[in-house]
């Protein structure tokens, strides 16, 4: 997959607007301020492909990016306190509709902040992924903020926690330093190779 061939396609606020699933899809999920846009930008070696919102949680949209012959699907961030009940309901409807649809999903990347244990909203998302049997890996963001002595214990702690929810790998990442980017890209390539022999999940 050529990550340099990346473009923003569109934001969709209604499930009925979602484009046809005509290619493999890699999905990104996480809290509003966990660094999804920064990670997508780093994966594609671009500074402004995914725009970082100044007001987290304000808009509940699914953002689609074309990356060579695949889609990067950026789910709306969750866990932002100032969102109204109506917006929360729309978020739920949008997410459920996306996962209910028969789409060519290859893998979901669940982002968690490496500096803090998962929030209640994070745990709810892990339970959701387990319940829906969605294949996923965890990207621990902001790893550059950890001390060297904290790196391995942090990774081990998250690995033990997330394994029980069906997580297949925990990867420390830093959008500042590029940590973990090659590992994520290698996982995507592996999924695409397996997908050539079988349909997406």
JSON list of C-alpha atoms in Angstrom, two decimals:
[
{"chain": "A", "resi": 1, "resn": "UNK", "atom": "CA", "xyz": [0.00, 0.00, 0.00]},
{"chain": "A", "resi": 2, "resn": "UNK", "atom": "CA", "xyz": [1.40, 3.36, -1.03]},
{"chain": "A", "resi": 3, "resn": "UNK", "atom": "CA", "xyz": [0.73, 5.63, 1.94]},
{"chain": "A", "resi": 4, "resn": "UNK", "atom": "CA", "xyz": [1.82, 8.68, -0.03]},
{"chain": "A", "resi": 5, "resn": "UNK", "atom": "CA", "xyz": [-1.27, 8.26, -2.22]},
{"chain": "A", "resi": 6, "resn": "UNK", "atom": "CA", "xyz": [-3.66, 9.54, 0.45]},
{"chain": "A", "resi": 7, "resn": "UNK", "atom": "CA", "xyz": [-6.56, 11.96, 0.16]},
{"chain": "A", "resi": 8, "resn": "UNK", "atom": "CA", "xyz": [-9.44, 13.09, 2.33]},
{"chain": "A", "resi": 9, "resn": "UNK", "atom": "CA", "xyz": [-12.65, 11.86, 0.73]},
{"chain": "A", "resi": 10, "resn": "UNK", "atom": "CA", "xyz": [-15.54, 13.22, 2.83]},
{"chain": "A", "resi": 11, "resn": "UNK", "atom": "CA", "xyz": [-17.18, 13.44, 6.26]},
{"chain": "A", "resi": 12, "resn": "UNK", "atom": "CA", "xyz": [-20.47, 11.61, 6.73]},
{"chain": "A", "resi": 13, "resn": "UNK", "atom": "CA", "xyz": [-22.93, 12.48, 9.48]},
{"chain": "A", "resi": 14, "resn": "UNK", "atom": "CA", "xyz": [-25.64, 10.01, 8.50]},
{"chain": "A", "resi": 15, "resn": "UNK", "atom": "CA", "xyz": [-25.31, 6.29, 7.91]},
{"chain": "A", "resi": 16, "resn": "UNK", "atom": "CA", "xyz": [-27.29, 6.62, 4.68]},
{"chain": "A", "resi": 17, "resn": "UNK", "atom": "CA", "xyz": [-24.53, 8.84, 3.26]},
{"chain": "A", "resi": 18, "resn": "UNK", "atom": "CA", "xyz": [-21.70, 6.32, 3.68]},
{"chain": "A", "resi": 19, "resn": "UNK", "atom": "CA", "xyz": [-19.94, 5.38, 0.43]},
{"chain": "A", "resi": 20, "resn": "UNK", "atom": "CA", "xyz": [-20.06, 1.90, -1.04]},
{"chain": "A", "resi": 21, "resn": "UNK", "atom": "CA", "xyz": [-17.60, -0.52, 0.49]},
{"chain": "A", "resi": 22, "resn": "UNK", "atom": "CA", "xyz": [-15.62, -1.22, -2.66]},
{"chain": "A", "resi": 23, "resn": "UNK", "atom": "CA", "xyz": [-12.18, -1.65, -1.06]},
{"chain": "A", "resi": 24, "resn": "UNK", "atom": "CA", "xyz": [-10.55, -2.80, 2.21]},
{"chain": "A", "resi": 25, "resn": "UNK", "atom": "CA", "xyz": [-11.23, -0.56, 5.22]},
{"chain": "A", "resi": 26, "resn": "UNK", "atom": "CA", "xyz": [-8.99, 0.15, 8.22]},
{"chain": "A", "resi": 27, "resn": "UNK", "atom": "CA", "xyz": [-10.91, 1.74, 11.08]},
{"chain": "A", "resi": 28, "resn": "UNK", "atom": "CA", "xyz": [-9.65, 4.12, 13.78]},
{"chain": "A", "resi": 29, "resn": "UNK", "atom": "CA", "xyz": [-11.45, 4.56, 17.10]},
{"chain": "A", "resi": 30, "resn": "UNK", "atom": "CA", "xyz": [-10.67, 6.52, 20.25]},
{"chain": "A", "resi": 31, "resn": "UNK", "atom": "CA", "xyz": [-11.46, 9.36, 22.61]},
{"chain": "A", "resi": 32, "resn": "UNK", "atom": "CA", "xyz": [-11.85, 12.84, 21.16]},
{"chain": "A", "resi": 33, "resn": "UNK", "atom": "CA", "xyz": [-8.39, 14.04, 22.24]},
{"chain": "A", "resi": 34, "resn": "UNK", "atom": "CA", "xyz": [-6.39, 10.81, 22.01]},
{"chain": "A", "resi": 35, "resn": "UNK", "atom": "CA", "xyz": [-4.59, 11.73, 18.76]},
{"chain": "A", "resi": 36, "resn": "UNK", "atom": "CA", "xyz": [-6.42, 9.92, 15.95]},
{"chain": "A", "resi": 37, "resn": "UNK", "atom": "CA", "xyz": [-5.87, 12.69, 13.39]},
{"chain": "A", "resi": 38, "resn": "UNK", "atom": "CA", "xyz": [-2.18, 12.94, 14.28]},
{"chain": "A", "resi": 39, "resn": "UNK", "atom": "CA", "xyz": [-1.70, 9.17, 13.92]},
{"chain": "A", "resi": 40, "resn": "UNK", "atom": "CA", "xyz": [-3.46, 9.07, 10.54]},
{"chain": "A", "resi": 41, "resn": "UNK", "atom": "CA", "xyz": [-1.30, 11.98, 9.36]},
{"chain": "A", "resi": 42, "resn": "UNK", "atom": "CA", "xyz": [1.87, 10.21, 10.49]},
{"chain": "A", "resi": 43, "resn": "UNK", "atom": "CA", "xyz": [0.88, 6.91, 8.86]},
{"chain": "A", "resi": 44, "resn": "UNK", "atom": "CA", "xyz": [0.46, 8.77, 5.56]},
{"chain": "A", "resi": 45, "resn": "UNK", "atom": "CA", "xyz": [3.48, 11.04, 6.07]},
{"chain": "A", "resi": 46, "resn": "UNK", "atom": "CA", "xyz": [1.27, 14.12, 5.78]},
{"chain": "A", "resi": 47, "resn": "UNK", "atom": "CA", "xyz": [0.81, 17.09, 8.09]},
{"chain": "A", "resi": 48, "resn": "UNK", "atom": "CA", "xyz": [-2.74, 18.13, 7.31]},
{"chain": "A", "resi": 49, "resn": "UNK", "atom": "CA", "xyz": [-4.46, 15.12, 5.75]},
{"chain": "A", "resi": 50, "resn": "UNK", "atom": "CA", "xyz": [-6.61, 14.65, 8.86]},
{"chain": "A", "resi": 51, "resn": "UNK", "atom": "CA", "xyz": [-7.49, 17.95, 10.48]},
{"chain": "A", "resi": 52, "resn": "UNK", "atom": "CA", "xyz": [-7.14, 18.20, 14.24]},
{"chain": "A", "resi": 53, "resn": "UNK", "atom": "CA", "xyz": [-10.35, 19.69, 15.63]},
{"chain": "A", "resi": 54, "resn": "UNK", "atom": "CA", "xyz": [-10.05, 22.73, 17.90]},
{"chain": "A", "resi": 55, "resn": "UNK", "atom": "CA", "xyz": [-13.26, 21.68, 19.64]},
{"chain": "A", "resi": 56, "resn": "UNK", "atom": "CA", "xyz": [-13.14, 17.93, 20.36]},
{"chain": "A", "resi": 57, "resn": "UNK", "atom": "CA", "xyz": [-16.43, 16.11, 20.16]},
{"chain": "A", "resi": 58, "resn": "UNK", "atom": "CA", "xyz": [-18.25, 18.94, 18.43]},
{"chain": "A", "resi": 59, "resn": "UNK", "atom": "CA", "xyz": [-19.10, 17.05, 15.27]},
{"chain": "A", "resi": 60, "resn": "UNK", "atom": "CA", "xyz": [-20.11, 13.40, 15.12]},
{"chain": "A", "resi": 61, "resn": "UNK", "atom": "CA", "xyz": [-19.02, 12.36, 11.64]},
{"chain": "A", "resi": 62, "resn": "UNK", "atom": "CA", "xyz": [-17.22, 9.40, 10.13]},
{"chain": "A", "resi": 63, "resn": "UNK", "atom": "CA", "xyz": [-14.31, 10.65, 8.03]},
{"chain": "A", "resi": 64, "resn": "UNK", "atom": "CA", "xyz": [-13.18, 8.59, 5.03]},
{"chain": "A", "resi": 65, "resn": "UNK", "atom": "CA", "xyz": [-9.69, 8.84, 3.53]},
{"chain": "A", "resi": 66, "resn": "UNK", "atom": "CA", "xyz": [-8.56, 7.03, 0.40]},
{"chain": "A", "resi": 67, "resn": "UNK", "atom": "CA", "xyz": [-5.12, 5.54, 0.97]},
{"chain": "A", "resi": 68, "resn": "UNK", "atom": "CA", "xyz": [-3.95, 3.93, -2.26]},
{"chain": "A", "resi": 69, "resn": "UNK", "atom": "CA", "xyz": [-6.40, 1.05, -2.80]},
{"chain": "A", "resi": 70, "resn": "UNK", "atom": "CA", "xyz": [-7.92, 1.13, 0.71]},
{"chain": "A", "resi": 71, "resn": "UNK", "atom": "CA", "xyz": [-10.00, 3.36, 2.99]},
{"chain": "A", "resi": 72, "resn": "UNK", "atom": "CA", "xyz": [-8.93, 4.76, 6.35]},
{"chain": "A", "resi": 73, "resn": "UNK", "atom": "CA", "xyz": [-12.17, 5.20, 8.30]},
{"chain": "A", "resi": 74, "resn": "UNK", "atom": "CA", "xyz": [-11.93, 7.65, 11.20]},
{"chain": "A", "resi": 75, "resn": "UNK", "atom": "CA", "xyz": [-14.82, 7.14, 13.62]},
{"chain": "A", "resi": 76, "resn": "UNK", "atom": "CA", "xyz": [-16.08, 10.17, 15.59]},
{"chain": "A", "resi": 77, "resn": "UNK", "atom": "CA", "xyz": [-14.27, 10.64, 18.89]},
{"chain": "A", "resi": 78, "resn": "UNK", "atom": "CA", "xyz": [-16.15, 9.70, 22.04]},
{"chain": "A", "resi": 79, "resn": "UNK", "atom": "CA", "xyz": [-16.05, 10.66, 25.71]},
{"chain": "A", "resi": 80, "resn": "UNK", "atom": "CA", "xyz": [-16.34, 14.42, 25.38]},
{"chain": "A", "resi": 81, "resn": "UNK", "atom": "CA", "xyz": [-18.36, 15.75, 28.31]},
{"chain": "A", "resi": 82, "resn": "UNK", "atom": "CA", "xyz": [-19.99, 18.74, 26.62]},
{"chain": "A", "resi": 83, "resn": "UNK", "atom": "CA", "xyz": [-21.84, 16.73, 23.97]},
{"chain": "A", "resi": 84, "resn": "UNK", "atom": "CA", "xyz": [-25.65, 16.83, 24.21]},
{"chain": "A", "resi": 85, "resn": "UNK", "atom": "CA", "xyz": [-27.79, 13.71, 24.58]},
{"chain": "A", "resi": 86, "resn": "UNK", "atom": "CA", "xyz": [-29.05, 14.18, 21.01]},
{"chain": "A", "resi": 87, "resn": "UNK", "atom": "CA", "xyz": [-25.47, 14.20, 19.73]},
{"chain": "A", "resi": 88, "resn": "UNK", "atom": "CA", "xyz": [-24.64, 11.11, 21.78]},
{"chain": "A", "resi": 89, "resn": "UNK", "atom": "CA", "xyz": [-27.65, 9.33, 20.31]},
{"chain": "A", "resi": 90, "resn": "UNK", "atom": "CA", "xyz": [-26.56, 10.30, 16.78]},
{"chain": "A", "resi": 91, "resn": "UNK", "atom": "CA", "xyz": [-23.04, 9.05, 17.55]},
{"chain": "A", "resi": 92, "resn": "UNK", "atom": "CA", "xyz": [-24.46, 5.68, 18.68]},
{"chain": "A", "resi": 93, "resn": "UNK", "atom": "CA", "xyz": [-26.69, 5.41, 15.62]},
{"chain": "A", "resi": 94, "resn": "UNK", "atom": "CA", "xyz": [-23.84, 6.26, 13.26]},
{"chain": "A", "resi": 95, "resn": "UNK", "atom": "CA", "xyz": [-21.40, 3.80, 14.82]},
{"chain": "A", "resi": 96, "resn": "UNK", "atom": "CA", "xyz": [-23.93, 0.96, 15.06]},
{"chain": "A", "resi": 97, "resn": "UNK", "atom": "CA", "xyz": [-25.06, 1.49, 11.47]},
{"chain": "A", "resi": 98, "resn": "UNK", "atom": "CA", "xyz": [-21.46, 1.40, 10.26]},
{"chain": "A", "resi": 99, "resn": "UNK", "atom": "CA", "xyz": [-20.75, -1.89, 12.05]},
{"chain": "A", "resi": 100, "resn": "UNK", "atom": "CA", "xyz": [-24.15, -3.37, 11.11]},
{"chain": "A", "resi": 101, "resn": "UNK", "atom": "CA", "xyz": [-23.42, -2.83, 7.42]},
{"chain": "A", "resi": 102, "resn": "UNK", "atom": "CA", "xyz": [-21.74, -5.51, 5.34]},
{"chain": "A", "resi": 103, "resn": "UNK", "atom": "CA", "xyz": [-18.46, -3.70, 4.72]},
{"chain": "A", "resi": 104, "resn": "UNK", "atom": "CA", "xyz": [-14.98, -4.87, 3.81]},
{"chain": "A", "resi": 105, "resn": "UNK", "atom": "CA", "xyz": [-13.46, -4.14, 7.23]},
{"chain": "A", "resi": 106, "resn": "UNK", "atom": "CA", "xyz": [-9.97, -5.54, 7.71]},
{"chain": "A", "resi": 107, "resn": "UNK", "atom": "CA", "xyz": [-8.89, -4.27, 11.13]},
{"chain": "A", "resi": 108, "resn": "UNK", "atom": "CA", "xyz": [-9.78, -1.66, 13.76]},
{"chain": "A", "resi": 109, "resn": "UNK", "atom": "CA", "xyz": [-7.11, 0.36, 15.53]},
{"chain": "A", "resi": 110, "resn": "UNK", "atom": "CA", "xyz": [-8.30, 1.33, 19.02]},
{"chain": "A", "resi": 111, "resn": "UNK", "atom": "CA", "xyz": [-6.30, 4.30, 20.31]},
{"chain": "A", "resi": 112, "resn": "UNK", "atom": "CA", "xyz": [-5.60, 4.59, 24.04]},
{"chain": "A", "resi": 113, "resn": "UNK", "atom": "CA", "xyz": [-3.50, 7.22, 25.82]},
{"chain": "A", "resi": 114, "resn": "UNK", "atom": "CA", "xyz": [-0.37, 5.45, 27.09]},
{"chain": "A", "resi": 115, "resn": "UNK", "atom": "CA", "xyz": [-0.07, 7.86, 30.05]},
{"chain": "A", "resi": 116, "resn": "UNK", "atom": "CA", "xyz": [-3.39, 6.90, 31.65]},
{"chain": "A", "resi": 117, "resn": "UNK", "atom": "CA", "xyz": [-5.31, 3.73, 32.28]},
{"chain": "A", "resi": 118, "resn": "UNK", "atom": "CA", "xyz": [-8.39, 3.42, 30.04]},
{"chain": "A", "resi": 119, "resn": "UNK", "atom": "CA", "xyz": [-11.34, 5.65, 30.94]},
{"chain": "A", "resi": 120, "resn": "UNK", "atom": "CA", "xyz": [-14.87, 4.36, 31.50]},
{"chain": "A", "resi": 121, "resn": "UNK", "atom": "CA", "xyz": [-15.64, 5.31, 27.89]},
{"chain": "A", "resi": 122, "resn": "UNK", "atom": "CA", "xyz": [-12.55, 3.43, 26.68]},
{"chain": "A", "resi": 123, "resn": "UNK", "atom": "CA", "xyz": [-13.64, 0.34, 28.60]},
{"chain": "A", "resi": 124, "resn": "UNK", "atom": "CA", "xyz": [-17.12, 0.61, 27.12]},
{"chain": "A", "resi": 125, "resn": "UNK", "atom": "CA", "xyz": [-15.58, 0.70, 23.64]},
{"chain": "A", "resi": 126, "resn": "UNK", "atom": "CA", "xyz": [-13.44, -2.37, 24.38]},
{"chain": "A", "resi": 127, "resn": "UNK", "atom": "CA", "xyz": [-16.57, -4.19, 25.54]},
{"chain": "A", "resi": 128, "resn": "UNK", "atom": "CA", "xyz": [-18.36, -3.08, 22.38]},
{"chain": "A", "resi": 129, "resn": "UNK", "atom": "CA", "xyz": [-15.55, -4.42, 20.17]},
{"chain": "A", "resi": 130, "resn": "UNK", "atom": "CA", "xyz": [-15.60, -7.72, 22.04]},
{"chain": "A", "resi": 131, "resn": "UNK", "atom": "CA", "xyz": [-19.40, -7.97, 21.83]},
{"chain": "A", "resi": 132, "resn": "UNK", "atom": "CA", "xyz": [-19.38, -7.24, 18.08]},
{"chain": "A", "resi": 133, "resn": "UNK", "atom": "CA", "xyz": [-16.39, -9.59, 17.57]},
{"chain": "A", "resi": 134, "resn": "UNK", "atom": "CA", "xyz": [-14.50, -6.88, 15.69]},
{"chain": "A", "resi": 135, "resn": "UNK", "atom": "CA", "xyz": [-10.82, -7.73, 15.10]},
{"chain": "A", "resi": 136, "resn": "UNK", "atom": "CA", "xyz": [-8.70, -4.97, 16.62]},
{"chain": "A", "resi": 137, "resn": "UNK", "atom": "CA", "xyz": [-5.29, -3.90, 17.82]},
{"chain": "A", "resi": 138, "resn": "UNK", "atom": "CA", "xyz": [-4.50, -1.19, 20.36]},
{"chain": "A", "resi": 139, "resn": "UNK", "atom": "CA", "xyz": [-2.27, 1.78, 19.54]},
{"chain": "A", "resi": 140, "resn": "UNK", "atom": "CA", "xyz": [-0.95, 3.38, 22.72]},
{"chain": "A", "resi": 141, "resn": "UNK", "atom": "CA", "xyz": [-0.53, 7.06, 21.82]},
{"chain": "A", "resi": 142, "resn": "UNK", "atom": "CA", "xyz": [1.90, 9.69, 23.12]},
{"chain": "A", "resi": 143, "resn": "UNK", "atom": "CA", "xyz": [4.58, 7.12, 23.98]},
{"chain": "A", "resi": 144, "resn": "UNK", "atom": "CA", "xyz": [7.21, 9.86, 23.66]},
{"chain": "A", "resi": 145, "resn": "UNK", "atom": "CA", "xyz": [5.83, 11.31, 26.92]},
{"chain": "A", "resi": 146, "resn": "UNK", "atom": "CA", "xyz": [6.79, 8.16, 28.85]},
{"chain": "A", "resi": 147, "resn": "UNK", "atom": "CA", "xyz": [10.09, 7.73, 30.67]},
{"chain": "A", "resi": 148, "resn": "UNK", "atom": "CA", "xyz": [12.27, 4.92, 29.34]},
{"chain": "A", "resi": 149, "resn": "UNK", "atom": "CA", "xyz": [11.69, 2.95, 32.52]},
{"chain": "A", "resi": 150, "resn": "UNK", "atom": "CA", "xyz": [7.91, 3.20, 32.01]},
{"chain": "A", "resi": 151, "resn": "UNK", "atom": "CA", "xyz": [7.77, 1.89, 28.44]},
{"chain": "A", "resi": 152, "resn": "UNK", "atom": "CA", "xyz": [7.82, -1.90, 28.94]},
{"chain": "A", "resi": 153, "resn": "UNK", "atom": "CA", "xyz": [5.68, -1.95, 32.12]},
{"chain": "A", "resi": 154, "resn": "UNK", "atom": "CA", "xyz": [3.10, 0.28, 30.40]},
{"chain": "A", "resi": 155, "resn": "UNK", "atom": "CA", "xyz": [2.93, -1.95, 27.34]},
{"chain": "A", "resi": 156, "resn": "UNK", "atom": "CA", "xyz": [2.65, -5.06, 29.52]},
{"chain": "A", "resi": 157, "resn": "UNK", "atom": "CA", "xyz": [-0.11, -3.55, 31.64]},
{"chain": "A", "resi": 158, "resn": "UNK", "atom": "CA", "xyz": [-2.22, -2.60, 28.62]},
{"chain": "A", "resi": 159, "resn": "UNK", "atom": "CA", "xyz": [-1.54, -5.94, 26.90]},
{"chain": "A", "resi": 160, "resn": "UNK", "atom": "CA", "xyz": [-2.83, -7.87, 29.92]},
{"chain": "A", "resi": 161, "resn": "UNK", "atom": "CA", "xyz": [-5.92, -5.67, 30.15]},
{"chain": "A", "resi": 162, "resn": "UNK", "atom": "CA", "xyz": [-6.82, -5.62, 26.45]},
{"chain": "A", "resi": 163, "resn": "UNK", "atom": "CA", "xyz": [-6.16, -9.30, 25.73]},
{"chain": "A", "resi": 164, "resn": "UNK", "atom": "CA", "xyz": [-9.35, -10.25, 27.53]},
{"chain": "A", "resi": 165, "resn": "UNK", "atom": "CA", "xyz": [-11.37, -8.20, 25.02]},
{"chain": "A", "resi": 166, "resn": "UNK", "atom": "CA", "xyz": [-9.93, -9.92, 21.95]},
{"chain": "A", "resi": 167, "resn": "UNK", "atom": "CA", "xyz": [-7.11, -7.48, 21.20]},
{"chain": "A", "resi": 168, "resn": "UNK", "atom": "CA", "xyz": [-4.49, -9.16, 18.99]},
{"chain": "A", "resi": 169, "resn": "UNK", "atom": "CA", "xyz": [-1.60, -6.69, 19.54]},
{"chain": "A", "resi": 170, "resn": "UNK", "atom": "CA", "xyz": [-0.62, -3.63, 21.58]},
{"chain": "A", "resi": 171, "resn": "UNK", "atom": "CA", "xyz": [1.68, -1.16, 19.85]},
{"chain": "A", "resi": 172, "resn": "UNK", "atom": "CA", "xyz": [3.34, 1.87, 21.44]},
{"chain": "A", "resi": 173, "resn": "UNK", "atom": "CA", "xyz": [3.06, 4.84, 19.08]},
{"chain": "A", "resi": 174, "resn": "UNK", "atom": "CA", "xyz": [4.20, 8.44, 18.90]},
{"chain": "A", "resi": 175, "resn": "UNK", "atom": "CA", "xyz": [3.00, 10.80, 16.20]},
{"chain": "A", "resi": 176, "resn": "UNK", "atom": "CA", "xyz": [5.86, 13.11, 17.18]},
{"chain": "A", "resi": 177, "resn": "UNK", "atom": "CA", "xyz": [8.68, 10.58, 16.74]},
{"chain": "A", "resi": 178, "resn": "UNK", "atom": "CA", "xyz": [7.09, 8.01, 14.43]},
{"chain": "A", "resi": 179, "resn": "UNK", "atom": "CA", "xyz": [7.28, 5.24, 17.02]},
{"chain": "A", "resi": 180, "resn": "UNK", "atom": "CA", "xyz": [5.12, 2.25, 16.09]},
{"chain": "A", "resi": 181, "resn": "UNK", "atom": "CA", "xyz": [4.25, 3.51, 12.60]},
{"chain": "A", "resi": 182, "resn": "UNK", "atom": "CA", "xyz": [6.19, 0.77, 10.73]},
{"chain": "A", "resi": 183, "resn": "UNK", "atom": "CA", "xyz": [4.57, -1.89, 12.96]},
{"chain": "A", "resi": 184, "resn": "UNK", "atom": "CA", "xyz": [1.06, -0.61, 12.20]},
{"chain": "A", "resi": 185, "resn": "UNK", "atom": "CA", "xyz": [1.80, -0.42, 8.48]},
{"chain": "A", "resi": 186, "resn": "UNK", "atom": "CA", "xyz": [3.14, -3.99, 8.56]},
{"chain": "A", "resi": 187, "resn": "UNK", "atom": "CA", "xyz": [-0.09, -5.16, 10.23]},
{"chain": "A", "resi": 188, "resn": "UNK", "atom": "CA", "xyz": [-2.14, -3.44, 7.52]},
{"chain": "A", "resi": 189, "resn": "UNK", "atom": "CA", "xyz": [-0.08, -5.14, 4.80]},
{"chain": "A", "resi": 190, "resn": "UNK", "atom": "CA", "xyz": [-0.56, -8.49, 6.50]},
{"chain": "A", "resi": 191, "resn": "UNK", "atom": "CA", "xyz": [-4.34, -7.96, 6.60]},
{"chain": "A", "resi": 192, "resn": "UNK", "atom": "CA", "xyz": [-4.39, -7.05, 2.90]},
{"chain": "A", "resi": 193, "resn": "UNK", "atom": "CA", "xyz": [-2.42, -10.17, 1.99]},
{"chain": "A", "resi": 194, "resn": "UNK", "atom": "CA", "xyz": [-4.78, -12.34, 4.01]},
{"chain": "A", "resi": 195, "resn": "UNK", "atom": "CA", "xyz": [-7.74, -10.50, 2.51]},
{"chain": "A", "resi": 196, "resn": "UNK", "atom": "CA", "xyz": [-6.65, -11.47, -0.98]},
{"chain": "A", "resi": 197, "resn": "UNK", "atom": "CA", "xyz": [-7.33, -15.06, -0.02]},
{"chain": "A", "resi": 198, "resn": "UNK", "atom": "CA", "xyz": [-10.57, -14.38, 1.85]},
{"chain": "A", "resi": 199, "resn": "UNK", "atom": "CA", "xyz": [-13.23, -11.71, 2.16]},
{"chain": "A", "resi": 200, "resn": "UNK", "atom": "CA", "xyz": [-12.89, -8.92, 4.77]},
{"chain": "A", "resi": 201, "resn": "UNK", "atom": "CA", "xyz": [-14.26, -9.37, 8.27]}
]
